[in-house]
Coordinates of C-alpha atoms and ligand atoms in Angstrom, one line a residue:
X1 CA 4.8 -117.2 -22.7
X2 CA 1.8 -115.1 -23.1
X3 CA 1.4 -111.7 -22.4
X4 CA -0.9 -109.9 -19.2
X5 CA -2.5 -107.0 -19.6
X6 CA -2.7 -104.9 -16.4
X7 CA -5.2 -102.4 -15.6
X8 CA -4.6 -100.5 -12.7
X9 CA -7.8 -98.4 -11.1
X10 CA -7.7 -94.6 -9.5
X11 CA -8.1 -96.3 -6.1
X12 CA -4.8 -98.3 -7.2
X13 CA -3.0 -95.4 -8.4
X14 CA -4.2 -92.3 -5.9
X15 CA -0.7 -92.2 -4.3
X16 CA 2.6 -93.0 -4.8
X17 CA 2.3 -96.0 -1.9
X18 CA -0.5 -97.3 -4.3
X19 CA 1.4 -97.1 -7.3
X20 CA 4.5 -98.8 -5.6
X21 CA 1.9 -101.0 -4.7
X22 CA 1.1 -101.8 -8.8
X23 CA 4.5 -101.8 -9.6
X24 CA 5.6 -104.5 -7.1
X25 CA 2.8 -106.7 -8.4
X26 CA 3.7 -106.0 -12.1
X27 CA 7.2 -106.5 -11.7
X28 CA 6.2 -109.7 -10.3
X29 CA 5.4 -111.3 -13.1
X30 CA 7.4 -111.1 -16.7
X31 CA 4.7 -111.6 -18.6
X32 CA 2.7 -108.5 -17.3
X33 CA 4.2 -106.2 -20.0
X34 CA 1.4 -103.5 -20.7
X35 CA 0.0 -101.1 -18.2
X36 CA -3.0 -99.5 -19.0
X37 CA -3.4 -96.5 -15.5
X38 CA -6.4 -94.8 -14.6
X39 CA -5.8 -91.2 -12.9
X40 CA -5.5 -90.6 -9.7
X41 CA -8.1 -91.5 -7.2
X42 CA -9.7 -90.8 -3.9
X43 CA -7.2 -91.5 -1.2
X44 CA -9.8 -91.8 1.4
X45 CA -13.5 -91.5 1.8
X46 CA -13.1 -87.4 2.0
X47 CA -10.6 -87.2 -1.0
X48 CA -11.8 -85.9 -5.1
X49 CA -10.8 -87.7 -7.8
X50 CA -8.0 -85.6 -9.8
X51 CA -10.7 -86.5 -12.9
X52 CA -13.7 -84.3 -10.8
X53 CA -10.7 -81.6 -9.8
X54 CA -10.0 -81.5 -13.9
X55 CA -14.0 -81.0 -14.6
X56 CA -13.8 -78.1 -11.6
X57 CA -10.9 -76.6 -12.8
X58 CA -12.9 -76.6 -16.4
X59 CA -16.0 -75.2 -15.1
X60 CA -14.2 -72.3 -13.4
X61 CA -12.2 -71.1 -16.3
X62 CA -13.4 -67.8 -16.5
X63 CA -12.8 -67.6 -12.9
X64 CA -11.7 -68.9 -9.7
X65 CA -9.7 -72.4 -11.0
X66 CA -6.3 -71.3 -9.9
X67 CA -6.4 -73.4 -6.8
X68 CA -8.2 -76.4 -8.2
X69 CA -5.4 -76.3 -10.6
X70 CA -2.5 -75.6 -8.0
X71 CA -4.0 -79.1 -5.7
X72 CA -4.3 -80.7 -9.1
X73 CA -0.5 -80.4 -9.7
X74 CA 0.6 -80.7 -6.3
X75 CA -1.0 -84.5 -6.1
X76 CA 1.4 -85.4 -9.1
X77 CA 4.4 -83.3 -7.9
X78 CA 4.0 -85.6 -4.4
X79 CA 3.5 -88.9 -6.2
X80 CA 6.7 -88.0 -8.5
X81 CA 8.8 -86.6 -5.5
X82 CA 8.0 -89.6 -3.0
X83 CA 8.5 -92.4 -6.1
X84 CA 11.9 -90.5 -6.9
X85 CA 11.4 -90.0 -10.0
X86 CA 12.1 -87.0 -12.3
X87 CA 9.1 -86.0 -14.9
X88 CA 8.8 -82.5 -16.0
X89 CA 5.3 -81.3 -14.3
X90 CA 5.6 -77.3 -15.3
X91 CA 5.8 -77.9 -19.3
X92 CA 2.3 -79.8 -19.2
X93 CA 0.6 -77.6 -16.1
X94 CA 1.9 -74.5 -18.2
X95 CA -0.1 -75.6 -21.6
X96 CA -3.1 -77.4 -19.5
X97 CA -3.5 -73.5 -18.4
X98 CA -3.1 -72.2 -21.2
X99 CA -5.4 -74.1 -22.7
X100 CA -8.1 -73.2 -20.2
X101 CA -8.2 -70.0 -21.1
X102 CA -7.3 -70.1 -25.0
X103 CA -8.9 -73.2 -25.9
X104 CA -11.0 -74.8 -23.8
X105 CA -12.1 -78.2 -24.5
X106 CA -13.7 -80.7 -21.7
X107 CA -12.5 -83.9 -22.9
X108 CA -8.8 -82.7 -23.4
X109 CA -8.5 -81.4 -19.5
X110 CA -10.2 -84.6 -18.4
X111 CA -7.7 -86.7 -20.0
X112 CA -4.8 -84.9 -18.2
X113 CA -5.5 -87.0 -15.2
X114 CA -4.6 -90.0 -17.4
X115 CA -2.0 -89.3 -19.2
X116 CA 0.2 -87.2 -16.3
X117 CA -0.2 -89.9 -14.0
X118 CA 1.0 -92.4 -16.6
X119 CA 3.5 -90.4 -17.5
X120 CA 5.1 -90.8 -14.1
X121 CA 4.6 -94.6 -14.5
X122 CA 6.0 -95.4 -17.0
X123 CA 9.6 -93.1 -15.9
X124 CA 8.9 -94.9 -12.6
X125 CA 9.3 -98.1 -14.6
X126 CA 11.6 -97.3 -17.2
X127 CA 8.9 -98.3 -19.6
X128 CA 8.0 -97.0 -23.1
X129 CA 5.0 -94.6 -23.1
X130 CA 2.4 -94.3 -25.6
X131 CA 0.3 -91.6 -25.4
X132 CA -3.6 -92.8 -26.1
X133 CA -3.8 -89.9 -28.6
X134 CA -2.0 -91.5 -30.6
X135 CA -3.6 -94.9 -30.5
X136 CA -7.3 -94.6 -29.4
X137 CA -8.8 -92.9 -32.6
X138 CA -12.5 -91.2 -33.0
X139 CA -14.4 -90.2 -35.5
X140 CA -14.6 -86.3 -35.6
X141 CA -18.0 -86.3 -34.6
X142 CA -16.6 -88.0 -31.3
X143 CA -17.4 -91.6 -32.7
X144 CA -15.3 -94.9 -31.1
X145 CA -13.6 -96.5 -33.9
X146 CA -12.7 -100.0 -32.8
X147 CA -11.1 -101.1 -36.0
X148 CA -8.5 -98.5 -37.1
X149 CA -7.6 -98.6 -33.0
X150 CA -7.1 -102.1 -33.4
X151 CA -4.5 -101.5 -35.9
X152 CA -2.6 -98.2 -34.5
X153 CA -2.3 -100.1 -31.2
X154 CA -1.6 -103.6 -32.4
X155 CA 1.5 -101.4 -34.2
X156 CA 2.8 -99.4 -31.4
X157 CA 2.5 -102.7 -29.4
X158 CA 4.3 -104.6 -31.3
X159 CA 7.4 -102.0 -31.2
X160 CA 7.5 -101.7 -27.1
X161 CA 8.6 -104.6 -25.2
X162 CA 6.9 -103.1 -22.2
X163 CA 4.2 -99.9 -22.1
X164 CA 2.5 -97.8 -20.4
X165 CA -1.0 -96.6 -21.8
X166 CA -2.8 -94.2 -20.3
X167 CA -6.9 -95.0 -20.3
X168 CA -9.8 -92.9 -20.6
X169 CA -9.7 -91.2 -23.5
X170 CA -8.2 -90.9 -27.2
X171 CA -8.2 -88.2 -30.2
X172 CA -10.0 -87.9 -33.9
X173 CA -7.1 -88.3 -36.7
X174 CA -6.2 -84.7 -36.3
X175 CA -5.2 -85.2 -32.8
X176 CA -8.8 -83.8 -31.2
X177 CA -8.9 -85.2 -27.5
X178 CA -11.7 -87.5 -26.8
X179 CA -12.8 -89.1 -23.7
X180 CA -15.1 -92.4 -23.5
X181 CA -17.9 -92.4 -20.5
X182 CA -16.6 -92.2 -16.6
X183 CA -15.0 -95.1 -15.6
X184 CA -13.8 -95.5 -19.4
X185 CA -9.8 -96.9 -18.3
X186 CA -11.5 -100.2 -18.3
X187 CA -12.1 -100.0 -21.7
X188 CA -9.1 -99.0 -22.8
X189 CA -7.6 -102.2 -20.8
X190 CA -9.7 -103.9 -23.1
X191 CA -8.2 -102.7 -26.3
X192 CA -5.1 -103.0 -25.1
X193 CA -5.8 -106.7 -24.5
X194 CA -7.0 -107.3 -27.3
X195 CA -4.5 -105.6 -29.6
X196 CA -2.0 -107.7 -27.6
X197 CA -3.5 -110.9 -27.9
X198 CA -3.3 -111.0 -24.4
X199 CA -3.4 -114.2 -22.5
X200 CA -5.5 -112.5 -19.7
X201 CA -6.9 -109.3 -19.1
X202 CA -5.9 -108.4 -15.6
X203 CA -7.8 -105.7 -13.9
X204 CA -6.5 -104.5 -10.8
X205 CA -9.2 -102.9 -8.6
X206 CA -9.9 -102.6 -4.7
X207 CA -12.1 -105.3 -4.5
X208 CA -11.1 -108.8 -4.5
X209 CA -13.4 -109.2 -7.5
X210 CA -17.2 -109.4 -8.4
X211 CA -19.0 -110.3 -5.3
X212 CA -22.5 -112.3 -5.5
X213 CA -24.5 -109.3 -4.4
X214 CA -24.2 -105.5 -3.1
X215 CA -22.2 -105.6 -0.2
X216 CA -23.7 -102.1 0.7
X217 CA -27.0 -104.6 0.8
X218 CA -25.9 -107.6 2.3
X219 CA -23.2 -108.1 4.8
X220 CA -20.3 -109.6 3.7
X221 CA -21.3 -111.2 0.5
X222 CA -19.3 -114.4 -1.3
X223 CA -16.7 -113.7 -4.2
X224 CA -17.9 -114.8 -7.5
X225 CA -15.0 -117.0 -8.6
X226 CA -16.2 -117.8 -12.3
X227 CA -18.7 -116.2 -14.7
X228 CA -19.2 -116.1 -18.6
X229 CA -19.4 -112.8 -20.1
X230 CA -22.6 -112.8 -20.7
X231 CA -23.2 -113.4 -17.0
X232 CA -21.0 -110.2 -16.3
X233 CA -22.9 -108.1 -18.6
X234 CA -26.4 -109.1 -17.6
X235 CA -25.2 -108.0 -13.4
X236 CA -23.2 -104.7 -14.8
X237 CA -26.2 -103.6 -16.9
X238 CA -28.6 -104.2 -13.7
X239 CA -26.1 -102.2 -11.8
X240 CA -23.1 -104.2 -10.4
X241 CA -20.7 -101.9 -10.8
X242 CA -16.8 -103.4 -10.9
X243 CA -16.4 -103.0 -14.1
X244 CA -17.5 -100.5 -17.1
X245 CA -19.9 -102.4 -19.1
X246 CA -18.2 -101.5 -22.3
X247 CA -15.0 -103.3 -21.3
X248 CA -16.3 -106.7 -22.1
X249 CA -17.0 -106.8 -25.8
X250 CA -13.1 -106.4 -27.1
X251 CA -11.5 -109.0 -24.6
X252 CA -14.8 -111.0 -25.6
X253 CA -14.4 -111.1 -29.1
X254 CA -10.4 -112.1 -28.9
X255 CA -12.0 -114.9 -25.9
X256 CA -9.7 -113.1 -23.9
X257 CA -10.4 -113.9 -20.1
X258 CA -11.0 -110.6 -17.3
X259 CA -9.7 -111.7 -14.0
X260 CA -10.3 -108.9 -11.6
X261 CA -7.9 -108.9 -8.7
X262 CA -7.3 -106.8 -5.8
X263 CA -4.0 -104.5 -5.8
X264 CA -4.6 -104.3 -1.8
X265 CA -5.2 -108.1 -1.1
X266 CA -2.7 -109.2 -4.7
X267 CA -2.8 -113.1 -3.2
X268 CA -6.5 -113.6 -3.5
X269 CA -7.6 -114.9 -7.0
X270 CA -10.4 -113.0 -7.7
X271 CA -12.8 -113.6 -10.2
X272 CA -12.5 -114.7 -13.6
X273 CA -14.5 -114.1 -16.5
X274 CA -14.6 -115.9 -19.5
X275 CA -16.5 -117.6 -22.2
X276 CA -17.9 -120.5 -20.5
X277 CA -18.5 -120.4 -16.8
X278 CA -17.8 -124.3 -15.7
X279 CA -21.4 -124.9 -14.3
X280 CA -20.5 -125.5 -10.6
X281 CA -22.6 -128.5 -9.2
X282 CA -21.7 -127.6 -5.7
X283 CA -22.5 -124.4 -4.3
X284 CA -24.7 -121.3 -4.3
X285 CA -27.6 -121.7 -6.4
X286 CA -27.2 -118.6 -8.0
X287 CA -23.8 -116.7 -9.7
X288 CA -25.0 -113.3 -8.7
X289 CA -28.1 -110.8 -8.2
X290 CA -28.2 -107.1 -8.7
X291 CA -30.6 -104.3 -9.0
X292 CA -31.8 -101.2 -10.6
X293 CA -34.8 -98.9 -9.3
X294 CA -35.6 -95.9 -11.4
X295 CA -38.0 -97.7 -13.4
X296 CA -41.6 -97.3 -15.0
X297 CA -43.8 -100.0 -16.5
X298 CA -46.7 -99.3 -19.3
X299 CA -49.8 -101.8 -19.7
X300 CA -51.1 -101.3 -22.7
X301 CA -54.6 -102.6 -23.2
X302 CA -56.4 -103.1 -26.4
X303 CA -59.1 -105.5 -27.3
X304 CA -58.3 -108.2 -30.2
X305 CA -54.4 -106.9 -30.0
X306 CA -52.9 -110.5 -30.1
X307 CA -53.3 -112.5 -33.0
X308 CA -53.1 -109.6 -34.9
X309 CA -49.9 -109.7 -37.1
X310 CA -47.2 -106.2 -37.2
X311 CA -48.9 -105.2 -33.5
X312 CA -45.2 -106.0 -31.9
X313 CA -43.3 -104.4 -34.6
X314 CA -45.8 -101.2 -34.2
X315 CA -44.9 -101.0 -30.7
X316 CA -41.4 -101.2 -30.8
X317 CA -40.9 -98.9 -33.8
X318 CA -42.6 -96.8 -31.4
X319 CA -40.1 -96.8 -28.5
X320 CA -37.5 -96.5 -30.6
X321 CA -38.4 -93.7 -32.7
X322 CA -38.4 -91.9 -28.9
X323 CA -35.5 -93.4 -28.1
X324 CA -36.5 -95.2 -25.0
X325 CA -35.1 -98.4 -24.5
X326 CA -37.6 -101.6 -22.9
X327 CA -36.0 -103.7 -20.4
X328 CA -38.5 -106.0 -19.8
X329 CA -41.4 -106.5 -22.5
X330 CA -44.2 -108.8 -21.3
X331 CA -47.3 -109.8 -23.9
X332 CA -50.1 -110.7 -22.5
X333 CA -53.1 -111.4 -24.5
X334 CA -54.8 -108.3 -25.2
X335 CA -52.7 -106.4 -23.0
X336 CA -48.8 -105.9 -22.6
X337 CA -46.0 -104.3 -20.0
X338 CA -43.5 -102.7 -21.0
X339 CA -40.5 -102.0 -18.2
X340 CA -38.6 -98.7 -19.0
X341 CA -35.9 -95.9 -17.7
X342 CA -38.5 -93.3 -15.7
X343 CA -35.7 -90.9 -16.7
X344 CA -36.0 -91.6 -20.4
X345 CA -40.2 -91.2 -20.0
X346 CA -39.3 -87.6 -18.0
X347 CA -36.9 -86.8 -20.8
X348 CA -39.9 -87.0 -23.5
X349 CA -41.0 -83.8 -25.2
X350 CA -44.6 -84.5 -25.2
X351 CA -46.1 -87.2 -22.6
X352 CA -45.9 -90.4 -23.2
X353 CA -49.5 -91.7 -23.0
X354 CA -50.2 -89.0 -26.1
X355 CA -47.2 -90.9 -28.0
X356 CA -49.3 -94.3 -27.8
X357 CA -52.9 -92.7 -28.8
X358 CA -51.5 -93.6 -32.6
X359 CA -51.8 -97.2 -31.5
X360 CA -55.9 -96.7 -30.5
X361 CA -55.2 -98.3 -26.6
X362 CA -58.0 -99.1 -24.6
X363 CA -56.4 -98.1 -21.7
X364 CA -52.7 -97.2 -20.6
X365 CA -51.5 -97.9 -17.5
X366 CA -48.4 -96.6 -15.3
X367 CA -46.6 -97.9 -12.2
X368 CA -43.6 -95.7 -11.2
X369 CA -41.1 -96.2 -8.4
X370 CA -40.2 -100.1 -9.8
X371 CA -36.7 -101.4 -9.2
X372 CA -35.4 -104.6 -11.4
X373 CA -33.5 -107.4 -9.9
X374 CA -31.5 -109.6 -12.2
X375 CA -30.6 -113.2 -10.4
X376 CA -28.3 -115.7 -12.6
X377 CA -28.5 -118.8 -11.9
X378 CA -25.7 -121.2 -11.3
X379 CA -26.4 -124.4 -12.4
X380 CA -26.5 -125.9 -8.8
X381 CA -29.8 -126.8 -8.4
X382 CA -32.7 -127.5 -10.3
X383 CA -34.5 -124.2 -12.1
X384 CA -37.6 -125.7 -10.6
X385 CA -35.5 -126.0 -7.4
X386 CA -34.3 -122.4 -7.7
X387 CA -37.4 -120.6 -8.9
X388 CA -39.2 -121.8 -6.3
X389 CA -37.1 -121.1 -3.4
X390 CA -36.4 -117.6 -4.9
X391 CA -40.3 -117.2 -4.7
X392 CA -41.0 -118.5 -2.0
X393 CA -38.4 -115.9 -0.2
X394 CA -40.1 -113.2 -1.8
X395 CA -43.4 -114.3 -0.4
X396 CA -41.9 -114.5 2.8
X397 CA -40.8 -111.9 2.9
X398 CA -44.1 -110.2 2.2
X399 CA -42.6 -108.8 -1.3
X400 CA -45.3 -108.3 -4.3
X401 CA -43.5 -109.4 -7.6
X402 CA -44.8 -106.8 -10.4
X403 CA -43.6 -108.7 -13.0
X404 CA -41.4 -112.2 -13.6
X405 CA -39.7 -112.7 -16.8
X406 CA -36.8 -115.8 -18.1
X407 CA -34.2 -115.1 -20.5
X408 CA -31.8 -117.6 -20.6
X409 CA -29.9 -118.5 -16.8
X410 CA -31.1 -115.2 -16.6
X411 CA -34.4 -113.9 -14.2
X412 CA -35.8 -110.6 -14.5
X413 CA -38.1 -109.4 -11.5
X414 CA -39.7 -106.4 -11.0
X415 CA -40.9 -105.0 -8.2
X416 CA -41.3 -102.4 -6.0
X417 CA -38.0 -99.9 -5.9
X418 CA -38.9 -99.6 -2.1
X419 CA -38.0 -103.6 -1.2
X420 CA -35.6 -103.4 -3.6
X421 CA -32.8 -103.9 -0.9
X422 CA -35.0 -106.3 1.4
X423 CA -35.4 -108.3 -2.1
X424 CA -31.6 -108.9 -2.8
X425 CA -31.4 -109.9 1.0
X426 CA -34.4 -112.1 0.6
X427 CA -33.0 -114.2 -2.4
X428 CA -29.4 -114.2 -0.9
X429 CA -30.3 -115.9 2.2
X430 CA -32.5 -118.0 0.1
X431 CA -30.1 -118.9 -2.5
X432 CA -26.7 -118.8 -1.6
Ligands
LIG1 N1 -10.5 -91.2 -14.5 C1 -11.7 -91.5 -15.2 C2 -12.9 -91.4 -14.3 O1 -12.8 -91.0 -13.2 C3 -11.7 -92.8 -16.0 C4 -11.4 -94.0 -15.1 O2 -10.9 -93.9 -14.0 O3 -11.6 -95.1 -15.6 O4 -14.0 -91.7 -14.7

């Protein structure tokens, strides 16, 4: 018997219905022996995530975060007293205010979300709990340190038949609270998986799983059933967002498959990610597209450029030593596009055009407002068949392609940030 690791979401977890929710699916199944919770989310559209109350309360410490705090304890004193069960909420809320005021540190009060809520989880359940400070170590400079976790978990795993591990966040050796980025539970679900030797990474969300396209752009999209990791990473990184990009690489490494599943709808099979999507020769032609706008490309022109040996490596020493990462790098032959963050141009101290004179250009060019749309495709058809339908919607559509690059199943498009949406419409009819 292998074991499941669960990951529950805040959406999942925002009540005690939605935790009773969790626990009936976990209880389900034997082998789902290792919770990994996320803190408490929005209960409806107008709700705040007890993470955001815990950055208010922390950004009104010299003042006003007396109620922020008070509706901060009083979602976990309802979740205990509705689930029956007994946890001591004054002993933490006591030192959490304590701390505000004697020793205030961000990460530590975002992490209280976490660990309270799995606190009450794990009494709920009657389950060991292991407090991620203990487990999830960083670097005192505030540095992940995949290796040495691997170990602490892997032992305090090994001594708990069943756990409950709060995500989010973790501590330096001498017991400094550190978070990872938003959304970070996913990761720790990850690690958990992995330290377990998990069977399958279950991430329980409130979607029935990756969907082909943004369903706040097209109306009722299909589930993705299967994809490979890579597939996953390519659609997170342009902006799908189910699950945190950095959850990928532990379960990866261990070939650990992802299913994520829906603690709302817990009969549908969701989708499940894994090494090697089977290509499907049946339906749509593509696994997925999604999009990013926010983006600015540079032509660089010089005469003679190509041919010339080191001109590539110039250029990219370049962008790195301002720490602006290309997306999308297009030679020509005496001119080449680069595709980058606008954000990380904005962010530079002295413009960016000044940056390249050390390379002699010709000329520089810039086109703001750009959006990127990545489109996977499946296998199903033909490339051929694919890249021309996928163009031909575009045309039709009356949308002007900026740029058009392959890498891999992978297509890279940019275009205009204002058809972005019309775009991913375009190519779903198209395609799918
Ligand atoms: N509670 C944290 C957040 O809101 C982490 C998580 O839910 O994954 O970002």
């Amino acid at each position: 018997m292998g074991i499941k690791v669960v990951k529950f979401g805040g959406s999942s977890l925002a009540s005690a219905a939605q935790i009773a929710k969790a626990v009936a699916i976990v209880v389900a199944d034997p082998d789902r022996r290792y919770l990994v919770a996320s803190a408490p989310g929005k209960r409806d559209a107008s709700d705040t995530k007890v993470t955001d109350l815990l950055y208010q309360a922390y950004d009104r410490r010299d003042g006003d975060y007396a109620y922020t705090l008070a509706t901060i304890k009083q979602r976990y004193v309802d979740i205990a007293v509705e689930l029956g069960v007994s946890v001591d909420l004054d002993t933490p809320f006591a030192e959490i205010e304590r701390r505000l005021t004697d020793q205030p540190e961000r990460d530590y009060f975002a992490s209280r979300g976490e660990y309270l809520n799995s606190l009450i989880i794990a009494a709920y359940l009657g389950w060991t709990f292991i407090d991620a400070a203990e487990v999830v170590r960083f670097s005192d400079a505030g540095q992940f340190q995949p290796d040495q976790t691997d170990v602490l978990l892997g032992n305090a795993l090994a001594q708990a038949d069943h756990a409950v591990v709060p995500g989010f966040y973790g501590a330096t050796a001498s017991g400094q609270i550190k978070t990872f980025p938003r959304g970070g539970s996913d990761v720790t679900g990850a690690l958990v998986a992995r330290a377990a030797m998990a069977e399958v990474y279950e991430n329980w969300t409130d979607v029935s799983g990756l969907l082909i396209a943004d369903p706040r752009v097209v109306v009722d999209p299909l589930p993705i059933r299967r994809l490979s990791y890579t597939a996953l990473r390519e659609l997170t990184y342009l902006g799908a967002s189910v699950l945190h990009e950095n959850a990928i690489h532990p379960v990866r490494e261990r070939g650990i498959p992802i299913n994520i599943r829906n603690t709302n709808h817990p009969d549908d099979p969701g989708s499940w990610i894994q090494a090697q999507a089977p290509s499907t020769p049946s339906g749509p032609a593509i696994v997925g597209v999604a999009g990013k706008t926010g983006y600015t490309a540079v032509t660089v022109h010089k005469a003679q450029w190509s041919g010339t040996h080191g001109v590539g490596q110039l250029v990219f020493d370049l962008f790195e030593a301002l720490n602006v990462v290309v997306d999308v790098a297009l030679t020509g032959v005496d001119a080449w596009t680069f595709v980058v963050r606008t954000e990380a141009l904005d962010a530079l101290e002295q413009p960016f055009a000044e940056s390249l004179s050390v390379l002699r250009p010709d000329k520089v060019e810039f086109q703001e407002d750009l959006a990127l749309l990545g489109i996977i495709s499946s296998g199903a058809v033909s490339r051929n068949t694919a890249s021309l339908r996928l163009s031909q919607a575009l045309a039709d559509a009356n949308i002007e392609v900026f740029a058009d690059a392959y890498a891999g199943d992978l297509r890279i498009i940019t275009l205009p940030a204002a058809r972005h949406d019309d775009a991913i419409r375009a190519i779903y009819d198209a395609l799918v």
